[in-house]
CSV table of C-alpha atoms in Angstrom, one decimal:
chain,number,residue,atom,x,y,z
A,29,MET,CA,22.9,-14.9,-121.2
A,30,SER,CA,24.1,-11.4,-122.2
A,31,LYS,CA,23.8,-8.5,-119.8
A,32,GLN,CA,21.3,-5.8,-120.8
A,33,LYS,CA,21.9,-2.2,-119.9
A,34,VAL,CA,19.0,-0.2,-118.4
A,35,LYS,CA,18.5,2.9,-120.5
A,36,VAL,CA,16.6,6.1,-120.1
A,37,PRO,CA,15.6,8.8,-122.8
A,38,ASP,CA,17.1,12.3,-122.6
A,39,SER,CA,13.6,13.6,-121.7
A,40,LEU,CA,13.5,11.8,-118.3
A,41,ARG,CA,16.9,13.1,-117.2
A,42,ASP,CA,16.0,16.7,-118.3
A,43,VAL,CA,12.6,16.8,-116.6
A,44,LEU,CA,13.8,15.3,-113.3
A,45,LEU,CA,16.7,17.7,-113.1
A,46,GLU,CA,14.3,20.6,-113.9
A,47,PHE,CA,11.9,19.4,-111.2
A,48,SER,CA,14.6,19.0,-108.6
A,49,ILE,CA,16.1,22.4,-109.1
A,50,ALA,CA,12.6,24.0,-109.1
A,51,TYR,CA,11.8,22.3,-105.8
A,52,LEU,CA,15.1,23.2,-104.2
A,53,LEU,CA,14.8,26.9,-104.9
A,54,GLU,CA,11.0,27.3,-104.3
A,55,GLN,CA,10.9,24.9,-101.3
A,56,PRO,CA,7.1,24.5,-101.2
A,57,GLY,CA,5.4,23.2,-98.1
A,58,ASP,CA,4.3,19.9,-99.7
A,59,VAL,CA,6.5,18.1,-102.1
A,60,ILE,CA,3.7,15.8,-103.3
A,61,ASP,CA,1.4,18.7,-104.1
A,62,PHE,CA,4.2,20.5,-105.8
A,63,ALA,CA,5.1,17.4,-107.9
A,64,VAL,CA,1.5,16.8,-109.0
A,65,ASP,CA,1.1,20.4,-110.0
A,66,PHE,CA,4.5,20.5,-111.8
A,67,PHE,CA,4.0,17.3,-113.9
A,68,THR,CA,0.3,17.9,-114.5
A,69,LYS,CA,1.2,21.3,-116.0
A,70,LEU,CA,3.9,19.7,-118.2
A,71,GLN,CA,1.3,17.2,-119.5
A,72,THR,CA,-1.2,19.9,-120.2
A,73,ASN,CA,1.4,21.9,-122.1
A,74,ARG,CA,2.3,18.9,-124.2
A,75,ALA,CA,-1.4,18.3,-125.1
A,76,GLN,CA,-1.8,22.0,-126.0
A,77,THR,CA,1.4,22.4,-128.1
A,78,GLY,CA,2.1,18.9,-129.4
A,79,ILE,CA,5.6,19.2,-128.0
A,80,SER,CA,6.8,16.2,-126.0
A,81,ILE,CA,8.5,16.9,-122.7
A,82,GLY,CA,12.2,17.2,-123.2
A,83,SER,CA,11.9,17.1,-127.0
A,84,ASN,CA,15.0,18.2,-129.0
A,85,GLN,CA,17.1,18.2,-125.8
A,86,LYS,CA,20.7,17.1,-126.3
A,87,PRO,CA,22.4,14.8,-123.7
A,88,THR,CA,23.8,17.0,-121.0
A,89,THR,CA,25.4,16.7,-117.6
A,90,PRO,CA,24.4,13.5,-115.8
A,91,ASP,CA,24.3,12.6,-112.2
A,92,GLU,CA,25.3,9.3,-110.8
A,93,SER,CA,21.6,8.4,-110.6
A,94,ILE,CA,20.8,9.6,-114.1
A,95,ILE,CA,23.8,9.1,-116.3
A,96,SER,CA,24.0,10.9,-119.6
A,97,GLN,CA,25.7,10.1,-122.9
A,98,ASP,CA,24.4,9.1,-126.3
A,99,GLU,CA,22.4,6.4,-124.6
A,100,GLU,CA,21.6,7.0,-121.0
A,101,PRO,CA,21.0,4.3,-118.3
A,102,VAL,CA,19.0,5.0,-115.2
A,103,VAL,CA,19.9,3.6,-111.9
A,104,ASN,CA,17.2,1.9,-109.9
A,105,ARG,CA,16.3,4.4,-107.3
A,106,PHE,CA,15.4,1.7,-104.8
A,107,ALA,CA,18.7,-0.1,-105.1
A,108,ALA,CA,20.6,2.0,-102.6
A,109,GLY,CA,19.5,0.7,-99.3
A,110,ARG,CA,21.1,3.5,-97.2
A,111,ARG,CA,19.7,6.3,-99.4
A,112,LYS,CA,18.2,9.1,-97.4
A,113,SER,CA,15.5,11.6,-98.3
A,114,VAL,CA,16.5,13.6,-101.4
A,115,PHE,CA,15.6,16.8,-99.5
A,116,ALA,CA,17.4,15.9,-96.3
A,117,GLU,CA,19.4,19.0,-96.4
A,118,GLN,CA,17.8,22.1,-97.9
A,119,TYR,CA,20.0,25.0,-99.0
A,120,ASP,CA,18.5,28.5,-98.9
A,121,PRO,CA,20.6,30.8,-101.1
A,122,GLU,CA,18.8,33.9,-99.6
A,123,GLU,CA,20.1,33.0,-96.1
A,124,ASP,CA,23.6,32.3,-97.3
A,125,ASN,CA,25.6,35.4,-96.2
A,126,ASP,CA,29.0,33.9,-96.5
A,127,ASP,CA,31.8,36.2,-97.7
A,128,GLU,CA,32.3,34.8,-101.2
A,129,ASP,CA,35.8,36.4,-101.6
A,130,ASN,CA,37.0,34.6,-98.4
A,131,ASN,CA,35.5,31.3,-99.5
A,132,LYS,CA,36.9,31.2,-103.0
A,133,VAL,CA,39.0,28.2,-103.8
A,134,ILE,CA,41.8,28.5,-106.3
A,135,PHE,CA,43.9,25.6,-107.7
A,136,PRO,CA,46.6,27.2,-109.9
A,137,LYS,CA,46.7,25.9,-113.5
A,138,THR,CA,48.9,26.2,-116.5
A,139,ASP,CA,47.5,27.7,-119.7
A,140,GLU,CA,47.5,24.2,-121.1
A,141,GLN,CA,45.6,22.7,-118.2
A,142,ARG,CA,43.0,25.5,-118.3
A,143,ALA,CA,42.5,25.0,-122.0
A,144,ARG,CA,41.9,21.3,-121.4
A,145,LEU,CA,39.5,22.1,-118.6
A,146,CYS,CA,37.5,24.6,-120.7
A,147,ASP,CA,37.1,22.1,-123.4
A,148,SER,CA,35.9,19.5,-120.9
A,149,VAL,CA,33.2,21.7,-119.3
A,150,LYS,CA,31.9,23.5,-122.4
A,151,ASN,CA,28.8,21.3,-122.8
A,152,ILE,CA,27.9,20.9,-119.1
A,153,LEU,CA,24.3,22.0,-118.7
A,154,LEU,CA,24.7,23.1,-115.1
A,155,PHE,CA,27.4,25.6,-116.1
A,156,ARG,CA,25.5,27.1,-119.1
A,157,ALA,CA,23.8,29.9,-117.3
A,158,LEU,CA,26.8,31.1,-115.4
A,159,ASP,CA,28.2,34.5,-116.2
A,160,PRO,CA,31.9,34.8,-117.1
A,161,GLU,CA,33.0,35.7,-113.6
A,162,GLN,CA,31.2,32.7,-112.1
A,163,MET,CA,32.5,30.4,-114.8
A,164,ASN,CA,36.1,31.6,-114.0
A,165,GLU,CA,35.5,30.9,-110.3
A,166,ILE,CA,34.3,27.4,-111.2
A,167,LEU,CA,37.4,26.8,-113.4
A,168,ASP,CA,39.7,28.2,-110.6
A,169,ALA,CA,38.2,25.8,-108.1
A,170,MET,CA,38.4,22.6,-110.1
A,171,PHE,CA,41.3,20.3,-109.6
A,172,GLU,CA,42.8,17.5,-111.5
A,173,LYS,CA,42.4,13.9,-110.5
A,174,LYS,CA,44.3,11.2,-112.3
A,175,VAL,CA,43.0,7.7,-112.1
A,176,ARG,CA,44.3,4.2,-112.8
A,177,PRO,CA,42.4,1.1,-113.9
A,178,ASP,CA,40.1,-0.3,-111.1
A,179,ASP,CA,40.2,3.0,-109.1
A,180,THR,CA,36.9,3.7,-107.4
A,181,ILE,CA,35.9,7.4,-107.9
A,182,ILE,CA,32.6,7.3,-106.0
A,183,ARG,CA,31.0,4.5,-104.1
A,184,GLN,CA,27.3,3.8,-103.8
A,185,GLY,CA,26.0,4.8,-100.3
A,186,ASP,CA,28.9,7.2,-99.5
A,187,ASP,CA,28.4,10.9,-98.8
A,188,GLY,CA,29.0,13.2,-101.8
A,189,ASP,CA,32.2,15.2,-101.7
A,190,ASN,CA,32.9,16.3,-105.3
A,191,PHE,CA,31.3,16.8,-108.6
A,192,TYR,CA,33.3,15.2,-111.5
A,193,VAL,CA,33.8,16.1,-115.2
A,194,ILE,CA,35.5,13.6,-117.4
A,195,GLU,CA,38.4,14.7,-119.6
A,196,SER,CA,39.6,11.3,-120.7
A,197,GLY,CA,39.3,7.6,-119.8
A,198,ILE,CA,36.7,4.9,-119.6
A,199,TYR,CA,34.5,4.4,-116.5
A,200,ASN,CA,31.8,1.9,-115.6
A,201,ALA,CA,28.8,2.6,-113.3
A,202,TYR,CA,27.5,-0.1,-111.0
A,203,VAL,CA,24.5,-0.3,-108.7
A,204,GLY,CA,23.2,-2.7,-106.0
A,205,GLU,CA,24.8,-5.2,-103.8
A,206,ASP,CA,25.5,-7.4,-106.9
A,207,ASN,CA,27.4,-4.5,-108.6
A,208,LYS,CA,25.2,-4.6,-111.7
A,209,HIS,CA,26.9,-2.8,-114.6
A,210,VAL,CA,24.5,-0.1,-115.9
A,211,HIS,CA,26.6,2.3,-117.9
A,212,THR,CA,30.0,3.0,-119.5
A,213,TYR,CA,31.4,6.5,-119.9
A,214,GLU,CA,33.9,6.9,-122.7
A,215,ASN,CA,36.0,10.1,-122.6
A,216,ARG,CA,33.2,12.5,-121.8
A,217,GLY,CA,30.4,13.2,-119.4
A,218,SER,CA,30.1,14.1,-115.7
A,219,PHE,CA,28.5,12.8,-112.6
A,220,GLY,CA,27.9,13.5,-108.9
A,221,GLU,CA,25.7,16.7,-108.9
A,222,LEU,CA,22.6,15.4,-107.1
A,223,ALA,CA,24.4,14.1,-104.1
A,224,LEU,CA,25.9,17.5,-103.6
A,225,LEU,CA,22.7,19.4,-104.2
A,226,TYR,CA,20.6,17.4,-101.8
A,227,ASN,CA,22.9,15.7,-99.4
A,228,MET,CA,21.9,12.3,-100.6
A,229,PRO,CA,24.3,9.3,-100.5
A,230,ARG,CA,25.8,8.3,-103.8
A,231,ALA,CA,23.4,6.3,-105.8
A,232,ALA,CA,26.0,4.4,-107.9
A,233,THR,CA,29.6,3.3,-107.9
A,234,ILE,CA,31.8,4.7,-110.6
A,235,ARG,CA,35.0,2.8,-111.3
A,236,ALA,CA,37.8,3.4,-113.8
A,237,VAL,CA,38.4,0.9,-116.5
A,238,THR,CA,41.5,2.6,-118.0
A,239,ASP,CA,43.9,5.3,-117.1
A,240,GLY,CA,42.0,8.6,-117.1
A,241,GLN,CA,41.8,12.2,-116.2
A,242,LEU,CA,39.0,13.9,-114.2
A,243,TRP,CA,38.3,17.4,-113.1
A,244,ALA,CA,36.7,17.7,-109.6
A,245,LEU,CA,34.8,20.5,-107.9
A,246,ASP,CA,34.2,20.4,-104.1
A,247,ARG,CA,30.8,20.4,-102.6
A,248,GLN,CA,30.8,23.8,-101.0
A,249,THR,CA,31.9,25.7,-104.1
A,250,PHE,CA,29.5,23.7,-106.3
A,251,ARG,CA,26.5,24.6,-104.1
A,252,ARG,CA,27.5,28.2,-103.4
A,253,ILE,CA,28.1,29.2,-107.0
A,254,LEU,CA,25.4,27.1,-108.8
A,255,LEU,CA,22.6,27.5,-106.4
A,256,LYS,CA,23.2,31.2,-105.6
A,257,SER,CA,23.6,31.9,-109.3
A,258,ALA,CA,20.2,30.4,-110.0
A,259,PHE,CA,18.7,32.3,-107.1
A,260,ARG,CA,20.1,35.6,-108.1
A,261,LYS,CA,19.2,35.1,-111.7
A,262,ARG,CA,15.6,34.5,-110.8
A,263,LYS,CA,15.5,37.6,-108.6
A,264,MET,CA,17.0,39.6,-111.4
A,265,TYR,CA,14.4,38.5,-113.9
A,266,GLU,CA,11.4,38.4,-111.5
A,267,THR,CA,10.4,42.0,-112.3
A,268,LEU,CA,10.9,41.7,-116.0
A,269,ILE,CA,8.8,38.5,-116.2
A,270,ASN,CA,6.1,40.1,-114.1
A,271,SER,CA,6.0,43.1,-116.5
A,272,VAL,CA,5.3,41.0,-119.6
A,273,PRO,CA,1.5,40.5,-119.9
A,274,MET,CA,1.9,37.4,-122.0
A,275,LEU,CA,3.8,35.6,-119.2
A,276,LYS,CA,0.9,35.9,-116.8
A,277,ALA,CA,-0.3,32.6,-118.4
A,278,LEU,CA,2.6,30.8,-116.7
A,279,GLN,CA,2.4,29.3,-113.3
A,280,ASN,CA,4.9,30.5,-110.7
A,281,TYR,CA,7.3,27.5,-111.1
A,282,GLU,CA,7.1,27.9,-114.9
A,283,ARG,CA,8.2,31.5,-114.5
A,284,MET,CA,11.1,30.4,-112.3
A,285,ASN,CA,12.1,27.9,-115.0
A,286,LEU,CA,11.9,30.6,-117.6
A,287,ALA,CA,14.1,32.8,-115.5
A,288,ASP,CA,16.7,30.0,-115.3
A,289,ALA,CA,16.6,29.7,-119.1
A,290,LEU,CA,17.0,33.4,-119.9
A,291,ILE,CA,20.4,34.6,-121.1
A,292,PRO,CA,21.4,38.3,-120.6
A,293,LYS,CA,22.6,40.2,-123.7
A,294,VAL,CA,23.6,43.8,-124.3
A,295,TYR,CA,23.5,45.7,-127.7
A,296,GLN,CA,24.9,49.1,-128.3
A,297,GLU,CA,23.2,52.0,-130.3
A,298,GLY,CA,22.7,51.1,-133.9
A,299,GLU,CA,23.7,47.4,-133.5
A,300,GLN,CA,21.6,44.9,-135.3
A,301,ILE,CA,19.9,42.3,-133.0
A,302,ILE,CA,18.2,40.1,-135.6
A,303,LYS,CA,18.3,40.2,-139.4
A,304,GLN,CA,15.4,39.7,-141.7
A,305,GLY,CA,15.6,36.4,-143.6
A,306,ASP,CA,17.9,34.7,-141.0
A,307,ALA,CA,16.8,31.5,-139.3
A,308,ALA,CA,15.4,32.0,-135.9
A,309,ASP,CA,17.6,31.1,-132.9
A,310,GLY,CA,15.3,32.4,-130.1
A,311,MET,CA,13.3,35.3,-128.9
A,312,TYR,CA,14.0,38.4,-126.8
A,313,PHE,CA,12.5,40.2,-123.8
A,314,ILE,CA,13.5,43.9,-123.5
A,315,GLU,CA,14.9,44.8,-120.0
A,316,GLU,CA,16.1,48.3,-120.9
A,317,GLY,CA,16.3,50.5,-124.0
A,318,THR,CA,14.4,50.9,-127.2
A,319,VAL,CA,14.3,48.5,-130.1
A,320,SER,CA,13.4,49.5,-133.7
A,321,ILE,CA,11.7,46.9,-135.9
A,322,LYS,CA,12.3,47.4,-139.6
A,323,ILE,CA,11.5,45.5,-142.8
A,324,HIS,CA,13.0,45.8,-146.3
A,325,GLN,CA,11.0,47.9,-148.8
A,326,ASP,CA,12.0,49.4,-152.1
A,327,GLY,CA,15.7,48.8,-151.6
A,328,GLY,CA,15.7,50.3,-148.1
A,329,GLU,CA,14.2,49.6,-144.7
A,330,THR,CA,10.9,50.9,-143.2
A,331,GLU,CA,10.4,51.1,-139.5
A,332,ILE,CA,7.1,49.4,-138.5
A,333,SER,CA,7.3,49.7,-134.7
A,334,LYS,CA,9.3,50.6,-131.7
A,335,LEU,CA,9.5,48.4,-128.6
A,336,GLU,CA,10.3,49.4,-125.0
A,337,LYS,CA,11.0,47.7,-121.7
A,338,GLY,CA,8.7,44.8,-121.0
A,339,GLN,CA,7.9,44.1,-124.6
A,340,TYR,CA,9.3,41.2,-126.7
A,341,PHE,CA,10.2,40.3,-130.2
A,342,GLY,CA,11.6,37.4,-132.3
A,343,GLU,CA,8.7,35.0,-131.5
A,344,LEU,CA,7.1,35.2,-134.9
A,345,ALA,CA,9.7,33.1,-136.6
A,346,LEU,CA,9.6,30.5,-133.8
A,347,VAL,CA,5.8,30.2,-133.9
A,348,THR,CA,5.6,30.0,-137.8
A,349,HIS,CA,8.8,28.1,-138.3
A,350,ARG,CA,9.8,30.6,-141.0
A,351,PRO,CA,12.9,32.9,-141.4
A,352,ARG,CA,12.9,36.2,-139.6
A,353,ALA,CA,10.2,38.5,-141.1
A,354,ALA,CA,11.9,41.7,-139.9
A,355,SER,CA,15.1,43.1,-138.6
A,356,ALA,CA,15.6,44.6,-135.1
A,357,TYR,CA,18.0,47.3,-134.1
A,358,ALA,CA,19.1,48.9,-130.8
A,359,GLN,CA,18.2,52.6,-130.8
A,360,ASN,CA,20.3,53.1,-127.7
A,361,THR,CA,22.0,50.8,-125.2
A,362,VAL,CA,19.6,47.8,-125.1
A,363,LYS,CA,19.6,45.0,-122.5
A,364,VAL,CA,17.6,42.0,-123.4
A,365,ALA,CA,16.9,38.6,-121.9
A,366,PHE,CA,17.3,35.9,-124.6
A,367,ILE,CA,15.6,32.5,-124.7
A,368,ASP,CA,16.8,29.9,-127.2
A,369,VAL,CA,14.7,27.7,-129.5
A,370,GLU,CA,14.8,24.6,-127.3
A,371,ALA,CA,13.9,26.4,-124.1
A,372,PHE,CA,11.2,28.4,-126.0
A,373,GLU,CA,9.4,25.2,-127.1
A,374,ARG,CA,9.8,23.6,-123.7
A,375,LEU,CA,8.8,26.5,-121.5
A,376,LEU,CA,6.4,28.8,-123.4
A,377,GLY,CA,3.8,26.4,-124.5
A,378,PRO,CA,1.1,28.0,-122.4
A,379,CYS,CA,1.8,31.4,-124.1
A,380,MET,CA,1.5,30.0,-127.7
A,381,ASP,CA,-2.1,31.1,-128.2
A,382,ILE,CA,-1.2,34.6,-127.2
A,383,MET,CA,1.7,34.7,-129.6
A,384,LYS,CA,-0.4,33.4,-132.5
A,385,ARG,CA,-2.9,36.2,-131.9
A,386,ASN,CA,0.1,38.6,-132.1
A,387,ILE,CA,0.9,37.3,-135.5
A,388,ASP,CA,-2.5,38.6,-136.7
A,389,ASP,CA,-1.7,42.0,-135.2
A,390,TYR,CA,1.7,42.0,-137.0
A,391,GLU,CA,0.1,41.2,-140.3
A,392,SER,CA,-2.4,44.0,-139.9
A,393,GLN,CA,0.5,46.4,-139.4
A,394,LEU,CA,2.1,45.1,-142.6
A,395,LEU,CA,-1.1,45.4,-144.5
A,396,LYS,CA,-1.3,49.1,-143.7
A,397,ILE,CA,2.2,49.6,-145.1
A,398,PHE,CA,2.2,47.3,-148.1
A,399,GLY,CA,-1.4,47.3,-149.1
A,400,SER,CA,-1.8,43.6,-150.0
A,401,LYS,CA,-1.1,40.2,-148.6
A,402,SER,CA,0.9,39.3,-151.8
A,403,ASN,CA,3.3,42.1,-150.9
A,404,ILE,CA,3.5,40.8,-147.3
A,405,ALA,CA,4.4,37.3,-148.7
A,406,ASP,CA,7.2,38.9,-150.8
A,407,ILE,CA,9.0,40.1,-147.7
A,408,ARG,CA,8.8,36.7,-146.0
């Protein structure tokens, strides 16, 4: 009788990781009430927008309990008999006053090693929101671990010590007392983050099948950089999010998730931010500066509006699924918070009705300039 792997869709892994991080940072009084509210809201958003939870999400960094590659297995969460509460050890970034400079860990690397490491971590979801300085600190702190066939990298039930990124090699994941094989990694992937985030014992055993190369990051550095990064980012964007009327439709935890997804960008005076006719890659919230919105007319460009701090642009193409209907330029130094297409669809469902109403306002502006809907169609 052939063994059958237990698999899980990308959406489950994504939503569980999103929920776990949201809980860890908000730390509500009742985990059950928080979970009910969190998942009820996701279900409501899906009904309103027609977007499935986790849709269009690419496989990303896995944990030993939720393992990610092209086809993801999920470990039975009741298999680990010694497993403690997921939230046994809560970490409060706001109360962490450690001197970061004194706590930095550096493992010297050759240029060739660093290049290999950069290639291995480039698609790790947990690292995506880090700024260049934080990313360099992560790279500095990671160290090489060479493995041989049958080496055990992590063992189910043990305390978590390191987070691992695979550079090369084949690795099997096993769970339960009978060592049930649930997954095989082949030269890519990562594992170990949830045990570090929540002080939970390892939920699976990972064993090398071939010679291989791993990059490891210690628990303290992992928690300090990643959790404090998320906390600081949320604080940074808190004022911006609260200043955008449209975002008042979001619940508190949804605003936090939005803050996690925002990417800071800076444009200098005269620089083009988006170009009319291009495919949409995301939308923008203005933190500082003035943005001029222009459309092509009679061989030149006509300004139709100016946007200031707290306003946003770029959503039209995302809502209508059409190319950009206008260009945007920085009139001075402009700082924006950018959200990409996937995060837009996943997080801004509750705001969709507002954005659709804004489309009507936009078309009214165009009618004043061009005089007819046929002319508006021409610019699209």
